[in-house]
Coordinates of C-alpha atoms in Angstrom, one line a residue:
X1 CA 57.4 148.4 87.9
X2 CA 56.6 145.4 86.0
X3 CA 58.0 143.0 88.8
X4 CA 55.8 144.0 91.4
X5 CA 52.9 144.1 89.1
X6 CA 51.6 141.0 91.6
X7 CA 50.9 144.1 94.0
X8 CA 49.1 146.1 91.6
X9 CA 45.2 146.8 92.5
X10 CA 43.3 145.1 90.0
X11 CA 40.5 147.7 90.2
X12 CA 42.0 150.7 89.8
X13 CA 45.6 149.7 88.2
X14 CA 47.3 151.2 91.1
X15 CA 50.6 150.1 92.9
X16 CA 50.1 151.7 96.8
X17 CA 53.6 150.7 97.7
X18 CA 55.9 152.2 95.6
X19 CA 57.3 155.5 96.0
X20 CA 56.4 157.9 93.1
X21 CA 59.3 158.7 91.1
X22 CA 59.7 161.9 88.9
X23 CA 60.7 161.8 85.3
X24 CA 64.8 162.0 85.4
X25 CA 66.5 165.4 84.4
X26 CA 69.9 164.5 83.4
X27 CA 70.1 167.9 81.7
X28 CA 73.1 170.2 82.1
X29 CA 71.1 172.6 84.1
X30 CA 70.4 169.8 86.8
X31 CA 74.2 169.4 86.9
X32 CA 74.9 172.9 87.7
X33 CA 72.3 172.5 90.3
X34 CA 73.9 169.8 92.3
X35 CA 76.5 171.9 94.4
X36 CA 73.5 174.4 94.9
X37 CA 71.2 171.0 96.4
X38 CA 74.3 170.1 98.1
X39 CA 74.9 173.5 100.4
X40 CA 71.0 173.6 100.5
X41 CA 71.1 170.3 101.8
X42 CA 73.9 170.9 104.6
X43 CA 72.3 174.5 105.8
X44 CA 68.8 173.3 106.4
X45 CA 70.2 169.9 108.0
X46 CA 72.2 172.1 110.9
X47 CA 68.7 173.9 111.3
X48 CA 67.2 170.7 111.8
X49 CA 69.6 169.8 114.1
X50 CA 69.3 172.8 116.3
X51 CA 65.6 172.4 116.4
X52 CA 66.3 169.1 117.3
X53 CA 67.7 170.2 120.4
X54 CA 66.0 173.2 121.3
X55 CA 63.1 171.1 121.4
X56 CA 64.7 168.7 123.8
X57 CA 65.7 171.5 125.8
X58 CA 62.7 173.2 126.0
X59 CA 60.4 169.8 126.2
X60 CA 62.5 168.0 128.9
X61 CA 64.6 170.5 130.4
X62 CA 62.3 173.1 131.2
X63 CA 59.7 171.3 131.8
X64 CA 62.0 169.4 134.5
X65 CA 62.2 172.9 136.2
X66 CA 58.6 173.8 136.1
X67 CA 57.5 170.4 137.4
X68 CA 56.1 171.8 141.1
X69 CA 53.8 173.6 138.3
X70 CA 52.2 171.2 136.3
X71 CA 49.3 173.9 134.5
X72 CA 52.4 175.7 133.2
X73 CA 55.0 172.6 132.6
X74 CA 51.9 171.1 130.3
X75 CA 51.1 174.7 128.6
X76 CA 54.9 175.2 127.8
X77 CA 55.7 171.9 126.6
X78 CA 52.8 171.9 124.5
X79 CA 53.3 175.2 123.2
X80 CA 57.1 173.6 122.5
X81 CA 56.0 170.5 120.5
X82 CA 53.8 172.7 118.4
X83 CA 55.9 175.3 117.2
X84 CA 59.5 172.7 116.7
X85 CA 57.1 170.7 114.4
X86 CA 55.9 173.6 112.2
X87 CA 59.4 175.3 112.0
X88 CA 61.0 171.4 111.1
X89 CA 57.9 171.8 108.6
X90 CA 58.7 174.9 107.1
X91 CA 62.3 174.4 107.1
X92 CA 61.7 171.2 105.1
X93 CA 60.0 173.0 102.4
X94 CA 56.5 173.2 103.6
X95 CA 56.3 177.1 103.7
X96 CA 52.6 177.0 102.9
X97 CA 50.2 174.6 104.2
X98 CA 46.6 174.7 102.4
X99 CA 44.0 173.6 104.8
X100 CA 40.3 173.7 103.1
X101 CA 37.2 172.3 104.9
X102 CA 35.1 170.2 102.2
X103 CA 31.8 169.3 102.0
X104 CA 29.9 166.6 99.9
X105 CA 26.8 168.9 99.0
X106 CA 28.0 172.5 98.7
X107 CA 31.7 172.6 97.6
X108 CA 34.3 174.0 99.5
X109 CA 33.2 175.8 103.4
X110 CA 35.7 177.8 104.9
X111 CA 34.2 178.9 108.0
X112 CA 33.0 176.3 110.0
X113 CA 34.7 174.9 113.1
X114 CA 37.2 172.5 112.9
X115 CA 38.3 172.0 116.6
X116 CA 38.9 168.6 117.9
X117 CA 38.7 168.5 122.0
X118 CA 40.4 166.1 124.3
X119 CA 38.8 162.4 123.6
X120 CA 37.4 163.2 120.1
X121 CA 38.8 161.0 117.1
X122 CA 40.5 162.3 114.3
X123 CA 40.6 159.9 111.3
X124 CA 43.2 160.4 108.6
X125 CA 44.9 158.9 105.3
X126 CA 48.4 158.2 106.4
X127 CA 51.9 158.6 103.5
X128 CA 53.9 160.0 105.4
X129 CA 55.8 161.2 108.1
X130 CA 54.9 164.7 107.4
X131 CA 51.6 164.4 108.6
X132 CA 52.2 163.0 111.6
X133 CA 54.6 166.8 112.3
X134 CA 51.6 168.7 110.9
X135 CA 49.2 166.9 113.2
X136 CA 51.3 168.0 115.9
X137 CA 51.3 171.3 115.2
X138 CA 47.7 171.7 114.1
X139 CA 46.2 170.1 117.0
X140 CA 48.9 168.3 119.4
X141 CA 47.3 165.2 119.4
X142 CA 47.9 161.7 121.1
X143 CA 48.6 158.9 118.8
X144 CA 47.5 155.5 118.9
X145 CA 47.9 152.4 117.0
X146 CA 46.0 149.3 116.2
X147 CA 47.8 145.9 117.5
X148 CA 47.1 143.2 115.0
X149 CA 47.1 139.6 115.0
X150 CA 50.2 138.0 113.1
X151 CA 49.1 138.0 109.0
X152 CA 48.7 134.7 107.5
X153 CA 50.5 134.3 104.2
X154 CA 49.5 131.9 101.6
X155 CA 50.8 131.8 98.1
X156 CA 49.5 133.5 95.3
X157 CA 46.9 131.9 93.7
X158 CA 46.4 133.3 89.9
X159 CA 43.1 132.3 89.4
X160 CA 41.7 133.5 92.7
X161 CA 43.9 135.8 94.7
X162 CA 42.6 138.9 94.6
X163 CA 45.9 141.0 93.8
X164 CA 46.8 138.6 91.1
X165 CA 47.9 141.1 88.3
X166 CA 50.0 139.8 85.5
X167 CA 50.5 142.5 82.4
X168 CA 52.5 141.5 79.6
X169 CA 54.6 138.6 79.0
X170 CA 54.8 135.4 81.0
X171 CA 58.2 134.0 79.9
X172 CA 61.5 135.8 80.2
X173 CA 60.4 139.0 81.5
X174 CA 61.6 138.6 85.0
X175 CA 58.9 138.7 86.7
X176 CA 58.5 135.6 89.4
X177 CA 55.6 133.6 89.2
X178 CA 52.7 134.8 90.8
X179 CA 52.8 130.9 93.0
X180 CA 55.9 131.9 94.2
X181 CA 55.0 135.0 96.0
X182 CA 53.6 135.4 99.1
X183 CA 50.6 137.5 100.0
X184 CA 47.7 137.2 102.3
X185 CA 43.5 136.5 101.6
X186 CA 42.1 137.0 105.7
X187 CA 42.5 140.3 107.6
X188 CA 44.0 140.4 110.9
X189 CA 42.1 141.2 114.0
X190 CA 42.6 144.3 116.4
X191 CA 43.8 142.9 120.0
X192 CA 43.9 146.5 121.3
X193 CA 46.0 149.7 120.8
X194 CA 48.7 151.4 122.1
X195 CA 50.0 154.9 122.6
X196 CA 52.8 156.3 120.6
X197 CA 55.6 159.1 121.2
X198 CA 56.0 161.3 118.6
X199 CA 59.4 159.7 117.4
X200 CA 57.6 157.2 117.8
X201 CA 55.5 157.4 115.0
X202 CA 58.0 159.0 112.5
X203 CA 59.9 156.0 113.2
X204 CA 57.0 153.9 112.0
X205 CA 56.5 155.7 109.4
X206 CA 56.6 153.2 106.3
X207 CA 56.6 150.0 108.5
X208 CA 53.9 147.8 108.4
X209 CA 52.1 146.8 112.3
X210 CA 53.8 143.6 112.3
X211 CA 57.7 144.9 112.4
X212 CA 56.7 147.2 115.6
X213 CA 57.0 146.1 118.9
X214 CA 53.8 146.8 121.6
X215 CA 54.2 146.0 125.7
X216 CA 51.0 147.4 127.0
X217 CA 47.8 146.8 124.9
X218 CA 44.7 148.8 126.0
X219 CA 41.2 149.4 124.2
X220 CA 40.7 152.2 122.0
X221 CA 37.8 153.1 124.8
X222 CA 40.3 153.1 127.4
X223 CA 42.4 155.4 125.9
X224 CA 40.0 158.1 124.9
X225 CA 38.0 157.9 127.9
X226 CA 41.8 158.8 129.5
X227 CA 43.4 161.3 126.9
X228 CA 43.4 165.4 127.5
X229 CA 44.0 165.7 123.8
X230 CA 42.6 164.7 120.8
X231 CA 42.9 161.1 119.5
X232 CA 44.5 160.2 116.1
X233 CA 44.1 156.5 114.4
X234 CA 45.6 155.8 111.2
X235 CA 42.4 153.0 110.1
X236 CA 45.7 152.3 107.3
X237 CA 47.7 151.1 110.2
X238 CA 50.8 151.7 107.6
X239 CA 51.7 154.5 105.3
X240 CA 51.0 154.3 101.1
X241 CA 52.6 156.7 98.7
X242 CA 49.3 158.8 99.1
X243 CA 47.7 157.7 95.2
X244 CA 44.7 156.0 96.8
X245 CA 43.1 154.9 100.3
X246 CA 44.3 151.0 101.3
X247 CA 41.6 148.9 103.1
X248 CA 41.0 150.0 106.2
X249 CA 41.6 147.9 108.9
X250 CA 38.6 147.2 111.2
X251 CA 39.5 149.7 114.4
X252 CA 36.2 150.5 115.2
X253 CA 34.5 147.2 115.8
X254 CA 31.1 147.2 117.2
X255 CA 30.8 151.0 117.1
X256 CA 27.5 152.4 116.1
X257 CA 26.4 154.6 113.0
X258 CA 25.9 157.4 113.7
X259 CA 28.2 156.7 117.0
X260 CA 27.4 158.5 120.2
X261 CA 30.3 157.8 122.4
X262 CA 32.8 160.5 121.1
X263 CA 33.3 163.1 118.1
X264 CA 35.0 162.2 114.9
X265 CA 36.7 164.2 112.5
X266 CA 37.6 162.8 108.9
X267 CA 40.5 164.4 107.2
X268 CA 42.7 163.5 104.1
X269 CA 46.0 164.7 103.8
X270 CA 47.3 165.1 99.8
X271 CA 50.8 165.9 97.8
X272 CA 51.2 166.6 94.2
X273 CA 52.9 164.5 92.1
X274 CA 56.7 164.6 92.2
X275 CA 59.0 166.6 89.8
X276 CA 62.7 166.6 88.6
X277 CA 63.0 169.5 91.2
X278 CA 60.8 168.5 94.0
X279 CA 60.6 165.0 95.4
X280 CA 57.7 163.0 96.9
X281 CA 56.6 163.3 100.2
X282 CA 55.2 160.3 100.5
X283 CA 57.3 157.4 102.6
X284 CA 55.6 154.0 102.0
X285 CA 58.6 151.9 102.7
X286 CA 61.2 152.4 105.2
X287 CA 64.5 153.7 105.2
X288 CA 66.9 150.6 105.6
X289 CA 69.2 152.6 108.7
X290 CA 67.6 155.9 110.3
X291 CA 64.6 155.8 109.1
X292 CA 63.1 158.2 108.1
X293 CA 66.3 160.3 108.2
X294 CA 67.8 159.9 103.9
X295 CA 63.7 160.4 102.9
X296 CA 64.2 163.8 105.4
X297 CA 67.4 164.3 103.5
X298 CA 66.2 163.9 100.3
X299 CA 63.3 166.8 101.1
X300 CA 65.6 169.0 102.7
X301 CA 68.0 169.0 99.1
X302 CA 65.0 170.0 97.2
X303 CA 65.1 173.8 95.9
X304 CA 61.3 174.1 95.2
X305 CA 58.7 174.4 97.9
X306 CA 56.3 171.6 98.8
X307 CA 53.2 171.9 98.3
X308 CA 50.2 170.2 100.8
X309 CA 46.6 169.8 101.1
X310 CA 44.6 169.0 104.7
X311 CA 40.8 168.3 103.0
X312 CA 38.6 167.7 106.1
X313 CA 34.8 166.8 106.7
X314 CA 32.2 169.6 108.3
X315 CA 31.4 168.0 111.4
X316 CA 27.8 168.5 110.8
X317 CA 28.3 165.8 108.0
X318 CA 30.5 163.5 110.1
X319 CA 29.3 160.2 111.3
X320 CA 29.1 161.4 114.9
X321 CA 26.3 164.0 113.9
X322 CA 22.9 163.8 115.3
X323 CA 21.7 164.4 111.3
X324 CA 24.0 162.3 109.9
X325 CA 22.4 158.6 107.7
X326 CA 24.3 155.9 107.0
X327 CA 22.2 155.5 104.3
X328 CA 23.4 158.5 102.3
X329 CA 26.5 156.8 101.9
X330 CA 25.5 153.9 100.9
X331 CA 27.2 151.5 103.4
X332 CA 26.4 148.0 104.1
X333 CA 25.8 146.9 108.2
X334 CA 29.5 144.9 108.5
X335 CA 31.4 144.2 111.6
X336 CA 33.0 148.1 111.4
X337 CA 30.4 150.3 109.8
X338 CA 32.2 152.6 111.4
X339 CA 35.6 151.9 109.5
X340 CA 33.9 152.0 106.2
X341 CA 31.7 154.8 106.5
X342 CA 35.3 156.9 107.6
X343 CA 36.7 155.6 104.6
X344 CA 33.9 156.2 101.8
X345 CA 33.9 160.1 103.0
X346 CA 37.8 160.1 103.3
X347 CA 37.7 158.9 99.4
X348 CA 34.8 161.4 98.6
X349 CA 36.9 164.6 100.2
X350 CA 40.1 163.5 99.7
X351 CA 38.8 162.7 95.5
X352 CA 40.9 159.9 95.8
X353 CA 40.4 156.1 94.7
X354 CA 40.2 153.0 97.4
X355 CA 42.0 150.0 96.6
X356 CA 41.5 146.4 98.2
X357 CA 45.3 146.0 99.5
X358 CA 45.9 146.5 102.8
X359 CA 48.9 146.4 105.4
X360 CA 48.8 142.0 105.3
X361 CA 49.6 142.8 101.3
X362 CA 52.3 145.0 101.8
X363 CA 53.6 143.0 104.4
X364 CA 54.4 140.7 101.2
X365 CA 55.4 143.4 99.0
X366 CA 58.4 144.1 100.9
X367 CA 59.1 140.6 101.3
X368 CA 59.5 140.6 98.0
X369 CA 60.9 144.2 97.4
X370 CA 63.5 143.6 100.0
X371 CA 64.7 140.0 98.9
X372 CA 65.6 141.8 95.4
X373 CA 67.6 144.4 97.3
X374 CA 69.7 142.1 98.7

């Protein structure tokens, strides 16, 4: 959209924030569809709904009654967690899940290990709240996100601002004035991380860092040193609508290449492009009530499956491996070699395109988008 070109990447031409919209069908077949969508749309939400609660009951209640037995309480509930997510996953149209391990020198490997233990790192791309259900069911991991100092916002200045970006006519087109925007130049700091629920991150989803609320702020250290699962960071620390990698946020500060302390696994999570028949996965702006519930509505009225990729690294060519050069990558020694190393193999597997916005822009980006919704 030409009025939020001020939030395009200059680089690649790319706009991170919006959602992708298919081409309309305003054909008579779509018409004759709609009542179709519509029962579609009310059957899978009561399935939802009683997943909803068998989870609950299973999760809380019966794990309430196995309690003197806390091997089998933490088995069952686990076991639980895992199997509501992929059935809310398959109900939602993801029937088929292709999961391909990826390497930079060979092409694709489809027999080596993949198996993240309790206190290794999984690093991923993050659009949507999709992921965070597969994650759950494909490894039933701990979440954690990065607590950030407050962004500064400055306005736009067109002759230096780096997402400055103004296509087509200057006058009369509607689009404000980039010195009237606001956006932001410095990136904000990690004060520590915290651990999130599982609704807790679906209700993130599409919220920026600054718009979530943290009491207890521990190091990442702490918390992996702690966890009995494995340990997912989102270096994003916001969702896109999956067309490219934002800039990562610095979560790894002063860790080592090739690091030593723990494992970590690079994945990249990709959906194809919408259609008149199937929309986008992707959630990079909240819902304004429920979120993410009409997004989960909007899935669940679709009549064509979904389909999903999960592209992840070899270990052996992860920046934990004992064989592993930072030089091969080409990185430069920064304050989070770390951070950027994840995301130059992230872009490599996922064959996707990095862009220099991050969550401090699209914390102005829906400044803006909001103030036109009003």
């Amino acid at each position: 959209m030409e009025k939020f070109s001020a939030f395009r990447d200059p680089g690649t031409g790319m706009q991170p924030f919006l959602l992708p919209v298919a081409p309309s069908d305003d054909g008579p077949f779509a018409t004759l569809l709609l009542p179709v969508r519509g029962t579609v749309l009310i059957l899978r939400t009561f399935m939802i709904f009683a997943i909803f609660l068998l989870y609950c009951g299973l999760r809380y209640g019966l794990s309430t009654l196995l309690a003197p037995i806390p091997p089998l309480r933490h088995s069952l509930s686990r076991l639980a967690t895992r199997l509501m997510a992929r059935l809310a996953l398959y109900i939602s149209g993801f029937m088929w899940i292709q999961e391909e391990i990826v390497t930079k020198k060979r092409g694709k490997l489809r027999d080596m290990p993949w198996r993240p233990r309790a206190g290794d790192i999984i690093v991923s791309n993050w659009s949507s709240w999709v992921d965070v259900l597969w994650m759950v069911y494909r490894f039933d991991p701990i979440f954690v996100m990065p607590v950030l100092e407050e962004p500064k916002l400055s306005a736009v200045n067109p002759d230096s601002s780096p997402i400055s970006y103004r296509p087509g006519r200057s006058r009369g087109s509607g689009v404000p004035s980039p010195s009237s925007l606001q956006t932001t130049t410095s990136r904000s700091a990690v004060k520590g991380f915290r651990q999130m629920s599982l609704f807790s991150m679906i209700w993130a989803t599409g919220r920026t860092p600054d718009r979530l609320s943290f009491n207890s702020i521990s190091q990442l250290k702490e918390l992996r040193q702690s966890a009995e699962r494995p340990v997912v960071v989102f270096p994003e620390c916001t969702t896109s609508n999956g067309r490219g990698l934002l800039r990562f946020v610095d979560v790894f500060e002063g860790a080592r290449v090739p690091t030593k302390q723990f494992e970590v696994f690079i994945m990249c999570i990709r959906y194809d492009p919408p259609t008149p028949q199937r929309p986008s996965p992707s959630h990079p702006i909240e819902s304004p009530s429920l979120n993410p519930l009409p997004h989960l509505f909007t899935l669940l009225s679709s009549l064509s499956p979904q389909p999903m990729s999960i592209r992840m690294l070899p270990p052996s060519e992860s920046p934990s491996s004992d064989l592993f050069l930072a030089s091969e990558v080409g990185v430069d020694p920064t304050v989070d070699s770390l951070s950027e190393v994840c995301a130059i193999l992230m872009a490599r597997i996922g064959k996707m395109k990095r862009v220099r916005l991050g969550w401090e822009d699209k914390v102005a980006f829906l400044d803006l988008y909001w103030r036109r919704r009003k």
